[in-house]
Amino acid sequence: MEFLTAHGPALLFYLFAAMALGSAVLVVTMRNPMYGALSLLVSFLSVAVLFFLRNAEFVAVVQIFVYGGGIMVLFLFVIMLINLHRLHEVRMFAQSAPLGILVGVLLVALFVFSFVGVGFGPALATPENMVSVEGQAAGNSEAVAWLLYRQYLLPFEVASVFLLVAMVGAVILGRRN
Amino acid sequence: MQELRDILGPTLFYYAFSPAIKIAVVVFVGVLPLISYLVLAERKILGFIQVRTGPNRVGPWGLFQPIADIMKLLVKEDVIPNKAVKWAFVLAPCLVVGPAFVIFAVIPFGPSAAQTGGGLDYFITDVNIGVLFVVALATIGVYGIIIGGWSSNSKFSLLGGLRSAAQMISYEVPQGFSLVIPLLMAGTMSLQGIVGAQLEQGRWFLFAFFPFGLIAFMIYLIAGVAESNRNPFDLPEAESELVAGFHTEYTGMRFALFFLGEYANMIVISAVAVTLFLGGWARPFPNVEALSFLDASFLPAGLVGVLWFSLKLSVFLFVYIWFRGTFPRYRFDQLMDLGWKWLIPLSLVTLFAVGLWKVLLL
């Protein structure tokens, strides 16, 4: 019992980190696209749990709401609509293995380098890494709102304009006539 | 409450009202009986609307009908189609019911201990992201329908699942926007905090920022009916075209679980509407002194809160059944038109107007 109360969050972290990574691997190895999409959903939800463990409840719930509730439903919709059974016969992985290995190695190197600065171990909420906004202990959503709409207002607005452009572009491409 | 604590002693008192006990009470004393009798009420009210009597054979006025129904569903043969994806077929009903029940954890059925001066919170928990939590879990529920429709390996089921996915995507957006409006009015996302803000401001958010509160409420109600797949938006299970939609292949208790989920979703959506727009557990017109007899001070304040909450909730549940009895089903293109061309723009304008009002005038 004492072991659980002391190390519970860390154990949960390793469990859900393993789930997130494992299901992410399944996303690319599953031959049935439906299974792939469901694995991606599991991965998203596990990442949401990791956010909860970091006391970032706002980001966690938005992760469930936007990725779990919105984007994955759209994916599933498309997969069900265009029946992808024929994909079974297609070679799944790209032909150029050396290029793939190169990109993979570079990515791993990038991760390792960024970990070396931070150190390894479960990312959990501790009193030291709680950030206060404007010197006040604000709730999670208030802190995010303050950063987004005060400190990083311009990048935030630019990003939203980009999204709007992408949306308009998709609509124009979709309308043939 | 204080006397009870003195009798039991603090430790026993704590365990008697610990979250686990509360969850058991909410699920087994509150929600499950409510759902089974909601089904009976629905059949009775539909019978009344259609000038017939409804179930009246089992027990007086058919009062034991739900028990008979549950017994029947439990002992029925459980059929899993030969070509179904078995694990997904079994998992799907649970995915519908689970999230719907988890949401009850944050619904404030009554006042907190601090508000009544007693030792008991009349809710399971209060989280500072309450509204978002509700919305996020409600969106997870649609996976049960999609996966159920897909795994049945039947055309009707697949079409039902597809329709549900499209409907959910379309109505989530106006629902989300209409939920932001009470948040703006209250300045907090905690459901208990929103009820508190309505008490403090002495008005239901339905009437606040007139007419924007009312518009937001209407949008939420329409989107809520669509999200719970009820008439007139029950296209995922449209009997006249899809047999039974996403649950065509389901039998026995698995089929009943889909229904359980649908009714639990109805209750959740009504409870959130009551909390956000109709003052939650507070009595009507909390600012009018002359009506203070409605607080029924001879009863514990918490119980009176729960009573008002249940009364408001039952009005919504009646409206749901009333809709089913009176509205014809929408066509799919009409459904999409209503969502994308009316509700989303309207909710955006309302949100903008309330924000502007709050910035300029308050």
Coordinates of C-alpha atoms in Angstrom, one line a residue:
Chain A
M1 CA 0.0 0.0 0.0
E2 CA 2.8 2.4 1.0
F3 CA 4.7 1.5 -2.2
L4 CA 1.6 2.3 -4.2
T5 CA 1.0 5.7 -2.7
A6 CA 4.6 6.6 -3.1
H7 CA 5.1 5.3 -6.6
G8 CA 1.6 5.2 -8.0
P9 CA 1.9 8.1 -10.3
A10 CA 5.2 6.9 -11.7
L11 CA 3.7 3.4 -12.3
L12 CA 0.8 5.0 -14.0
F13 CA 3.1 7.0 -16.1
Y14 CA 5.1 4.0 -17.3
L15 CA 1.9 2.1 -18.0
F16 CA 0.3 4.7 -20.1
A17 CA 3.5 5.8 -21.8
A18 CA 4.0 2.1 -22.8
M19 CA 0.4 2.1 -24.0
A20 CA 0.8 5.3 -26.0
L21 CA 4.0 4.0 -27.7
G22 CA 2.7 0.4 -28.2
S23 CA -0.5 1.6 -29.8
A24 CA 1.4 4.1 -31.9
V25 CA 3.5 1.2 -33.3
L26 CA 0.3 -0.7 -34.0
V27 CA -1.1 2.3 -36.0
V28 CA 1.6 1.7 -38.7
T29 CA 1.8 -2.1 -38.5
M30 CA -1.9 -3.0 -38.5
R31 CA -3.1 -4.1 -42.0
N32 CA -6.7 -3.3 -41.4
P33 CA -7.0 0.6 -41.5
M34 CA -9.9 0.4 -39.0
Y35 CA -7.6 -1.3 -36.4
G36 CA -5.0 1.3 -37.2
A37 CA -7.4 4.1 -36.5
L38 CA -8.6 2.5 -33.3
S39 CA -5.0 2.1 -32.1
L40 CA -4.4 5.8 -32.9
L41 CA -7.4 6.5 -30.7
V42 CA -5.9 4.5 -27.8
S43 CA -2.6 6.3 -28.3
F44 CA -4.4 9.7 -28.1
L45 CA -6.2 8.8 -24.9
S46 CA -3.1 7.4 -23.3
V47 CA -1.3 10.7 -24.0
A48 CA -4.3 12.5 -22.4
V49 CA -3.7 10.4 -19.2
L50 CA 0.0 11.5 -19.3
F51 CA -1.2 15.1 -19.4
F52 CA -3.5 14.4 -16.4
L53 CA -0.5 13.0 -14.5
R54 CA 1.3 16.2 -15.2
N55 CA -1.6 18.1 -13.6
A56 CA -2.4 19.7 -17.0
E57 CA -6.0 18.8 -16.8
F58 CA -7.1 21.5 -19.4
V59 CA -4.7 20.2 -22.1
A60 CA -5.7 16.6 -21.2
V61 CA -9.4 17.2 -21.7
V62 CA -8.8 19.2 -24.8
Q63 CA -6.7 16.3 -26.1
I64 CA -9.7 13.9 -25.5
F65 CA -12.2 16.4 -26.9
V66 CA -10.3 17.5 -30.1
Y67 CA -8.3 14.4 -31.0
G68 CA -10.4 11.7 -29.5
G69 CA -13.8 13.2 -30.1
G70 CA -13.3 15.2 -33.3
I71 CA -10.4 14.1 -35.5
M72 CA -10.6 10.4 -34.9
V73 CA -14.4 10.3 -35.5
L74 CA -13.7 12.0 -38.9
F75 CA -10.9 9.4 -39.6
L76 CA -13.2 6.5 -38.8
F77 CA -16.0 8.1 -40.9
V78 CA -13.7 8.3 -43.9
I79 CA -12.4 4.8 -43.4
M80 CA -15.9 3.3 -43.1
L81 CA -17.0 5.3 -46.1
I82 CA -14.3 4.2 -48.6
N83 CA -14.1 0.6 -47.8
L84 CA -10.3 -0.1 -47.7
H85 CA -10.4 -3.9 -48.0
R86 CA -8.2 -3.8 -51.1
L87 CA -5.3 -2.3 -49.0
H88 CA -4.6 -5.9 -47.9
E89 CA -2.9 -6.6 -51.2
V90 CA -0.8 -3.5 -51.4
R91 CA 2.7 -3.3 -50.1
M92 CA 2.4 -1.2 -47.0
F93 CA 5.9 0.2 -46.5
A94 CA 7.7 2.5 -48.9
Q95 CA 10.4 1.0 -51.2
S96 CA 13.2 3.2 -50.1
A97 CA 14.5 1.5 -46.9
P98 CA 17.8 3.5 -46.6
L99 CA 15.9 6.8 -46.6
G100 CA 13.5 5.5 -44.0
I101 CA 16.3 4.3 -41.8
L102 CA 18.1 7.7 -42.1
V103 CA 15.0 9.6 -41.1
G104 CA 14.4 7.2 -38.2
V105 CA 17.9 7.5 -36.9
L106 CA 17.8 11.3 -37.1
L107 CA 14.5 11.4 -35.2
V108 CA 15.9 9.2 -32.5
A109 CA 19.0 11.3 -32.2
L110 CA 16.8 14.4 -31.9
F111 CA 14.8 12.8 -29.1
V112 CA 18.0 11.6 -27.3
F113 CA 19.6 15.1 -27.5
S114 CA 16.5 16.8 -26.1
F115 CA 16.2 14.2 -23.3
V116 CA 19.9 14.7 -22.3
G117 CA 19.1 18.3 -21.4
V118 CA 16.0 17.5 -19.3
G119 CA 17.0 14.1 -17.8
F120 CA 15.1 10.8 -17.9
G121 CA 12.3 9.7 -15.7
P122 CA 8.5 10.0 -15.5
A123 CA 7.1 13.4 -16.3
L124 CA 4.9 14.0 -13.2
A125 CA 3.6 17.1 -11.5
T126 CA 5.9 18.2 -8.7
P127 CA 5.7 21.5 -6.7
E128 CA 8.9 22.6 -8.6
N129 CA 7.5 22.4 -12.1
M130 CA 4.2 24.1 -11.4
V131 CA 4.3 27.4 -13.2
S132 CA 2.5 30.4 -11.9
V133 CA 1.1 33.1 -14.2
E134 CA 1.8 36.7 -13.4
G135 CA 2.9 35.7 -10.0
Q136 CA -0.5 34.2 -9.2
A137 CA -1.3 30.5 -8.7
A138 CA -3.9 30.3 -11.5
G139 CA -5.9 27.3 -12.5
N140 CA -4.8 25.3 -15.5
S141 CA -7.2 26.8 -18.0
E142 CA -6.6 30.3 -16.8
A143 CA -2.9 29.8 -17.2
V144 CA -3.3 28.5 -20.7
A145 CA -5.7 31.3 -21.6
W146 CA -3.3 33.9 -20.2
L147 CA -0.4 32.6 -22.2
L148 CA -2.4 32.2 -25.4
Y149 CA -4.3 35.5 -25.4
R150 CA -1.7 37.7 -23.8
Q151 CA 1.8 36.6 -24.1
Y152 CA 1.6 34.7 -27.4
L153 CA -1.4 36.5 -29.0
L154 CA 0.2 37.2 -32.3
P155 CA 1.5 33.6 -33.0
F156 CA -1.9 32.3 -31.9
E157 CA -3.7 34.5 -34.3
V158 CA -1.3 33.8 -37.1
A159 CA -1.8 30.1 -36.6
S160 CA -5.6 30.5 -36.7
V161 CA -5.3 32.5 -40.0
F162 CA -3.2 29.6 -41.4
L163 CA -5.9 27.1 -40.4
L164 CA -8.5 29.3 -42.0
V165 CA -6.5 29.4 -45.2
A166 CA -6.1 25.7 -45.2
M167 CA -9.8 25.3 -44.7
V168 CA -10.7 27.6 -47.5
G169 CA -8.2 25.8 -49.7
A170 CA -9.8 22.5 -49.0
V171 CA -13.2 23.8 -49.7
I172 CA -12.1 25.2 -53.1
L173 CA -10.3 21.9 -54.0
G174 CA -13.4 20.0 -53.0
R175 CA -15.7 22.0 -55.2
R176 CA -14.9 20.9 -58.7
N177 CA -17.3 23.2 -60.5
Chain B
M1 CA -26.2 16.4 9.3
Q2 CA -24.3 17.5 12.3
E3 CA -26.3 15.2 14.6
L4 CA -25.6 12.3 12.3
R5 CA -21.9 13.1 12.5
D6 CA -22.1 13.2 16.3
I7 CA -23.9 9.8 16.4
L8 CA -21.6 8.1 13.9
G9 CA -18.3 9.7 14.9
P10 CA -16.1 11.4 12.3
T11 CA -14.5 8.2 10.8
L12 CA -17.6 6.3 10.3
F13 CA -19.3 9.4 9.0
Y14 CA -16.6 9.9 6.4
Y15 CA -16.9 6.3 5.2
A16 CA -20.6 6.5 5.2
F17 CA -20.4 9.4 2.7
S18 CA -17.2 8.6 0.9
P19 CA -17.1 8.9 -2.9
A20 CA -17.4 5.1 -3.4
I21 CA -20.7 5.1 -1.5
K22 CA -21.9 8.1 -3.3
I23 CA -21.2 6.5 -6.7
A24 CA -23.1 3.4 -5.7
V25 CA -26.0 5.6 -4.5
V26 CA -26.0 7.7 -7.7
V27 CA -25.8 4.7 -10.0
F28 CA -28.0 2.1 -8.2
V29 CA -30.5 4.3 -6.4
G30 CA -30.5 7.3 -8.8
V31 CA -29.7 6.6 -12.4
L32 CA -30.6 3.0 -13.1
P33 CA -34.1 3.1 -11.5
L34 CA -34.6 6.5 -13.2
I35 CA -33.7 5.0 -16.6
S36 CA -36.0 1.9 -16.2
Y37 CA -38.9 4.0 -15.2
L38 CA -38.1 6.6 -17.8
V39 CA -38.7 3.9 -20.4
L40 CA -42.1 3.2 -18.8
A41 CA -42.9 6.9 -18.6
E42 CA -42.0 7.2 -22.3
R43 CA -44.3 4.4 -23.3
K44 CA -47.1 5.8 -21.1
I45 CA -46.7 9.4 -22.4
L46 CA -46.4 8.2 -26.0
G47 CA -49.5 6.2 -25.4
F48 CA -51.3 9.3 -24.1
I49 CA -50.1 11.4 -27.1
Q50 CA -51.3 8.7 -29.5
V51 CA -54.6 8.2 -27.6
R52 CA -54.0 4.7 -26.4
T53 CA -53.2 3.4 -22.9
G54 CA -49.6 2.2 -23.1
P55 CA -48.4 -0.7 -21.0
N56 CA -51.0 -1.6 -18.3
R57 CA -50.7 -5.4 -17.8
V58 CA -47.8 -6.0 -15.3
G59 CA -48.7 -4.6 -11.9
P60 CA -51.1 -1.7 -11.3
W61 CA -50.9 0.8 -14.2
G62 CA -48.1 -1.3 -15.6
L63 CA -45.7 -0.2 -12.9
F64 CA -43.8 -3.4 -12.9
Q65 CA -43.3 -3.4 -16.6
P66 CA -39.6 -2.2 -16.4
I67 CA -38.8 -5.2 -14.1
A68 CA -40.4 -7.6 -16.6
D69 CA -38.6 -6.0 -19.5
I70 CA -35.2 -6.3 -17.7
M71 CA -35.9 -9.9 -16.8
K72 CA -36.8 -10.6 -20.4
L73 CA -33.7 -8.9 -21.8
L74 CA -31.4 -10.7 -19.3
V75 CA -32.5 -14.2 -20.2
K76 CA -32.7 -13.7 -24.0
E77 CA -30.3 -15.5 -26.2
D78 CA -27.2 -13.4 -26.9
V79 CA -26.4 -13.7 -30.6
I80 CA -23.1 -12.7 -32.1
P81 CA -23.2 -12.7 -35.9
N82 CA -20.8 -15.2 -37.6
K83 CA -18.9 -12.6 -39.6
A84 CA -18.8 -9.9 -36.9
V85 CA -15.6 -8.6 -35.5
K86 CA -16.1 -10.3 -32.1
W87 CA -14.1 -8.2 -29.7
A88 CA -15.3 -4.9 -31.2
F89 CA -18.9 -6.2 -31.2
V90 CA -18.7 -7.0 -27.5
L91 CA -16.8 -3.8 -26.6
A92 CA -19.2 -1.4 -28.4
P93 CA -22.1 -1.4 -26.0
C94 CA -19.8 -0.8 -23.1
L95 CA -18.2 2.1 -24.8
V96 CA -21.7 3.7 -25.1
V97 CA -22.7 3.1 -21.5
G98 CA -19.4 3.7 -19.7
P99 CA -18.7 7.4 -20.6
A100 CA -22.3 8.3 -20.1
F101 CA -22.2 7.0 -16.5
V102 CA -18.8 8.5 -15.7
I103 CA -20.2 12.0 -16.5
F104 CA -22.5 11.7 -13.4
A105 CA -19.4 12.0 -11.3
V106 CA -19.3 15.8 -11.9
I107 CA -23.0 16.6 -12.0
P108 CA -23.9 18.8 -9.0
F109 CA -27.2 17.3 -7.8
G110 CA -27.3 19.5 -4.7
P111 CA -25.3 22.1 -2.7
S112 CA -21.8 21.6 -1.3
A113 CA -21.1 21.2 2.4
A114 CA -19.9 24.8 2.6
Q115 CA -23.1 26.2 1.2
T116 CA -25.4 24.3 3.5
G117 CA -23.2 24.3 6.6
G118 CA -23.7 20.6 6.8
G119 CA -21.0 17.9 6.5
L120 CA -22.0 16.5 3.2
D121 CA -21.5 17.4 -0.4
Y122 CA -24.5 16.5 -2.5
F123 CA -22.3 15.6 -5.5
I124 CA -19.6 13.1 -6.1
T125 CA -16.8 15.5 -7.1
D126 CA -16.3 19.0 -8.4
V127 CA -13.5 19.5 -11.0
N128 CA -12.3 22.9 -12.2
I129 CA -12.7 21.8 -15.9
G130 CA -16.2 20.4 -15.3
V131 CA -17.9 21.5 -18.5
L132 CA -15.0 20.4 -20.7
F133 CA -14.9 17.1 -18.9
V134 CA -18.6 16.5 -19.7
V135 CA -18.2 17.5 -23.3
A136 CA -15.1 15.3 -23.8
L137 CA -16.6 12.2 -22.3
A138 CA -19.9 12.7 -24.2
T139 CA -17.9 12.7 -27.5
I140 CA -16.2 9.4 -26.5
G141 CA -19.6 7.8 -26.3
V142 CA -20.0 8.0 -30.1
Y143 CA -17.2 5.4 -30.6
G144 CA -19.5 2.8 -29.2
I145 CA -22.0 3.5 -31.9
I146 CA -19.5 3.7 -34.7
I147 CA -17.6 0.6 -33.6
G148 CA -20.9 -1.3 -33.0
G149 CA -22.1 -0.3 -36.5
W150 CA -18.9 -1.3 -38.1
S151 CA -18.2 -4.6 -36.3
S152 CA -21.7 -6.0 -36.9
N153 CA -20.6 -6.5 -40.6
S154 CA -24.1 -5.5 -41.8
K155 CA -25.0 -2.8 -44.2
F156 CA -27.7 -1.3 -42.1
S157 CA -25.5 -1.2 -39.1
L158 CA -22.7 0.4 -41.0
L159 CA -24.9 3.1 -42.4
G160 CA -26.3 3.8 -38.9
G161 CA -22.7 4.1 -37.6
L162 CA -21.7 6.4 -40.4
R163 CA -24.7 8.6 -39.9
S164 CA -24.0 8.8 -36.2
A165 CA -20.4 9.9 -36.8
A166 CA -21.5 12.6 -39.2
Q167 CA -24.2 13.8 -36.9
M168 CA -21.9 13.9 -33.9
I169 CA -19.2 15.9 -35.7
S170 CA -21.8 18.4 -37.0
Y171 CA -23.6 19.0 -33.7
E172 CA -20.6 18.9 -31.4
V173 CA -19.5 22.3 -32.7
P174 CA -22.7 24.3 -31.9
Q175 CA -23.1 22.4 -28.7
G176 CA -19.5 23.4 -27.7
F177 CA -20.1 27.0 -28.5
S178 CA -23.4 27.2 -26.7
L179 CA -21.7 25.8 -23.6
V180 CA -19.1 28.5 -23.7
I181 CA -21.7 31.2 -23.3
P182 CA -22.7 30.2 -19.7
L183 CA -19.0 29.9 -19.0
L184 CA -18.5 33.5 -20.0
M185 CA -21.4 34.5 -17.8
A186 CA -20.1 32.6 -14.8
G187 CA -16.4 33.1 -15.3
T188 CA -15.7 29.5 -14.2
M189 CA -15.8 26.0 -15.7
S190 CA -16.7 24.1 -12.5
L191 CA -20.3 23.0 -12.7
Q192 CA -20.8 23.7 -9.0
G193 CA -19.2 27.1 -9.5
I194 CA -21.6 27.9 -12.4
V195 CA -24.6 27.2 -10.1
G196 CA -23.0 29.4 -7.5
A197 CA -22.6 32.2 -10.0
Q198 CA -26.3 32.0 -10.9
L199 CA -27.2 32.2 -7.2
E200 CA -24.9 35.1 -6.7
Q201 CA -26.2 37.0 -9.8
G202 CA -29.7 36.1 -8.7
R203 CA -30.8 34.9 -12.2
W204 CA -30.8 31.8 -14.3
F205 CA -28.4 32.0 -17.2
L206 CA -31.4 31.3 -19.4
F207 CA -32.5 34.9 -18.8
A208 CA -29.1 36.5 -18.5
F209 CA -27.8 38.7 -21.3
F210 CA -31.3 38.6 -22.8
P211 CA -31.9 37.2 -25.4
F212 CA -28.5 35.6 -25.8
G213 CA -28.9 33.2 -22.9
L214 CA -32.1 32.0 -24.3
I215 CA -30.6 31.5 -27.8
A216 CA -27.6 29.6 -26.3
F217 CA -30.0 27.4 -24.4
M218 CA -32.1 26.6 -27.5
I219 CA -29.0 25.7 -29.4
Y220 CA -27.8 23.5 -26.6
L221 CA -31.1 21.8 -26.4
I222 CA -31.3 21.1 -30.2
A223 CA -27.7 19.9 -30.3
G224 CA -28.3 17.8 -27.2
V225 CA -31.2 16.0 -28.8
A226 CA -29.1 15.3 -31.9
E227 CA -26.1 14.1 -29.8
S228 CA -28.3 11.6 -27.9
N229 CA -29.7 10.3 -31.2
R230 CA -33.3 10.9 -30.2
N231 CA -36.3 12.0 -32.3
P232 CA -36.4 14.0 -34.4
F233 CA -32.7 13.4 -35.0
D234 CA -32.7 9.6 -34.6
L235 CA -31.3 8.9 -38.1
P236 CA -28.6 6.5 -36.9
E237 CA -31.4 4.1 -35.9
A238 CA -34.2 5.2 -38.3
E239 CA -36.5 2.2 -38.3
S240 CA -38.2 3.0 -41.6
E241 CA -35.0 2.9 -43.6
L242 CA -32.3 1.1 -41.6
V243 CA -34.3 -1.6 -39.7
A244 CA -32.7 -0.5 -36.4
G245 CA -29.5 1.2 -37.6
F246 CA -26.3 0.6 -35.7
H247 CA -27.9 -1.9 -33.3
T248 CA -29.6 -4.0 -35.9
E249 CA -27.5 -7.1 -35.1
Y250 CA -27.6 -6.8 -31.3
T251 CA -29.8 -9.0 -29.1
G252 CA -30.6 -9.4 -25.5
M253 CA -28.6 -7.5 -22.9
R254 CA -26.1 -6.0 -25.4
F255 CA -29.0 -4.4 -27.2
A256 CA -30.4 -3.2 -23.9
L257 CA -27.0 -1.7 -23.1
F258 CA -27.3 0.6 -26.1
F259 CA -30.6 1.7 -24.9
L260 CA -29.2 2.2 -21.4
G261 CA -26.5 4.4 -22.9
E262 CA -29.0 6.4 -24.9
Y263 CA -31.2 7.1 -21.9
A264 CA -28.2 7.8 -19.7
N265 CA -27.1 10.3 -22.3
M266 CA -30.5 11.9 -22.3
I267 CA -30.3 12.3 -18.5
V268 CA -26.8 13.7 -18.7
I269 CA -27.7 16.3 -21.3
S270 CA -30.8 17.3 -19.4
A271 CA -28.7 17.6 -16.2
V272 CA -26.1 19.7 -17.8
A273 CA -28.8 22.0 -19.3
V274 CA -30.4 22.3 -15.8
T275 CA -27.0 23.1 -14.3
L276 CA -25.8 25.6 -16.9
F277 CA -29.0 27.4 -17.8
L278 CA -31.7 26.7 -15.1
G279 CA -29.9 27.4 -11.9
G280 CA -29.1 23.7 -11.1
W281 CA -30.2 22.8 -7.6
A282 CA -31.3 26.4 -6.7
R283 CA -35.0 27.1 -6.3
P284 CA -36.7 29.2 -9.0
F285 CA -36.2 32.9 -8.7
P286 CA -33.4 32.7 -6.1
N287 CA -33.4 36.5 -5.9
V288 CA -37.0 37.0 -4.9
E289 CA -37.4 37.0 -1.1
A290 CA -41.1 36.5 -1.2
L291 CA -40.6 33.0 -2.7
S292 CA -38.3 31.8 0.1
F293 CA -41.0 29.3 1.3
L294 CA -39.9 27.3 -1.8
D295 CA -36.7 26.6 0.1
A296 CA -38.8 24.4 2.4
S297 CA -36.5 25.1 5.4
F298 CA -38.1 22.3 7.5
L299 CA -36.1 19.9 5.3
P300 CA -32.3 19.6 5.1
A301 CA -31.2 22.3 2.6
G302 CA -29.3 19.7 0.6
L303 CA -32.3 17.5 0.1
V304 CA -34.3 20.5 -1.1
G305 CA -31.6 21.2 -3.6
V306 CA -31.7 17.6 -4.9
L307 CA -35.5 17.9 -5.1
W308 CA -35.4 21.0 -7.2
F309 CA -32.8 19.5 -9.4
S310 CA -34.9 16.4 -10.0
L311 CA -38.0 18.5 -10.7
K312 CA -36.1 20.5 -13.4
L313 CA -34.5 17.4 -14.7
S314 CA -37.9 15.7 -15.1
V315 CA -39.2 18.6 -17.1
F316 CA -36.4 18.1 -19.6
L317 CA -37.0 14.4 -19.8
F318 CA -40.6 15.0 -20.5
V319 CA -39.7 17.4 -23.3
Y320 CA -37.5 14.7 -24.8
I321 CA -40.4 12.3 -24.9
W322 CA -42.8 15.0 -26.1
F323 CA -40.4 15.6 -29.0
R324 CA -40.5 12.0 -29.9
G325 CA -44.3 11.9 -29.8
T326 CA -44.8 15.0 -32.0
F327 CA -42.0 15.6 -34.4
P328 CA -41.4 13.7 -37.7
R329 CA -37.8 12.6 -38.4
Y330 CA -35.5 14.9 -40.2
R331 CA -34.1 14.0 -43.6
F332 CA -30.3 13.7 -43.6
D333 CA -29.7 16.8 -45.7
Q334 CA -32.1 18.8 -43.5
L335 CA -30.1 17.6 -40.5
M336 CA -26.9 18.8 -42.0
D337 CA -28.4 22.1 -43.1
L338 CA -29.7 22.8 -39.7
G339 CA -26.4 22.0 -38.0
W340 CA -24.0 23.7 -40.4
K341 CA -26.0 26.5 -41.9
W342 CA -28.1 27.6 -38.9
L343 CA -26.8 26.4 -35.5
I344 CA -23.1 26.9 -36.0
P345 CA -23.3 30.5 -37.4
L346 CA -26.0 31.4 -34.8
S347 CA -23.9 30.0 -32.0
L348 CA -20.8 31.9 -33.2
V349 CA -22.8 35.2 -33.4
T350 CA -24.3 34.6 -29.9
L351 CA -20.9 33.9 -28.5
F352 CA -19.4 37.1 -30.1
A353 CA -22.4 39.2 -28.8
V354 CA -22.1 37.9 -25.2
G355 CA -18.3 38.5 -25.2
L356 CA -18.8 42.0 -26.6
W357 CA -21.5 42.7 -24.0
K358 CA -19.3 41.5 -21.2
V359 CA -16.3 43.5 -22.4
L360 CA -18.1 46.8 -23.2
L361 CA -20.9 47.0 -20.6
L362 CA -19.7 45.1 -17.5

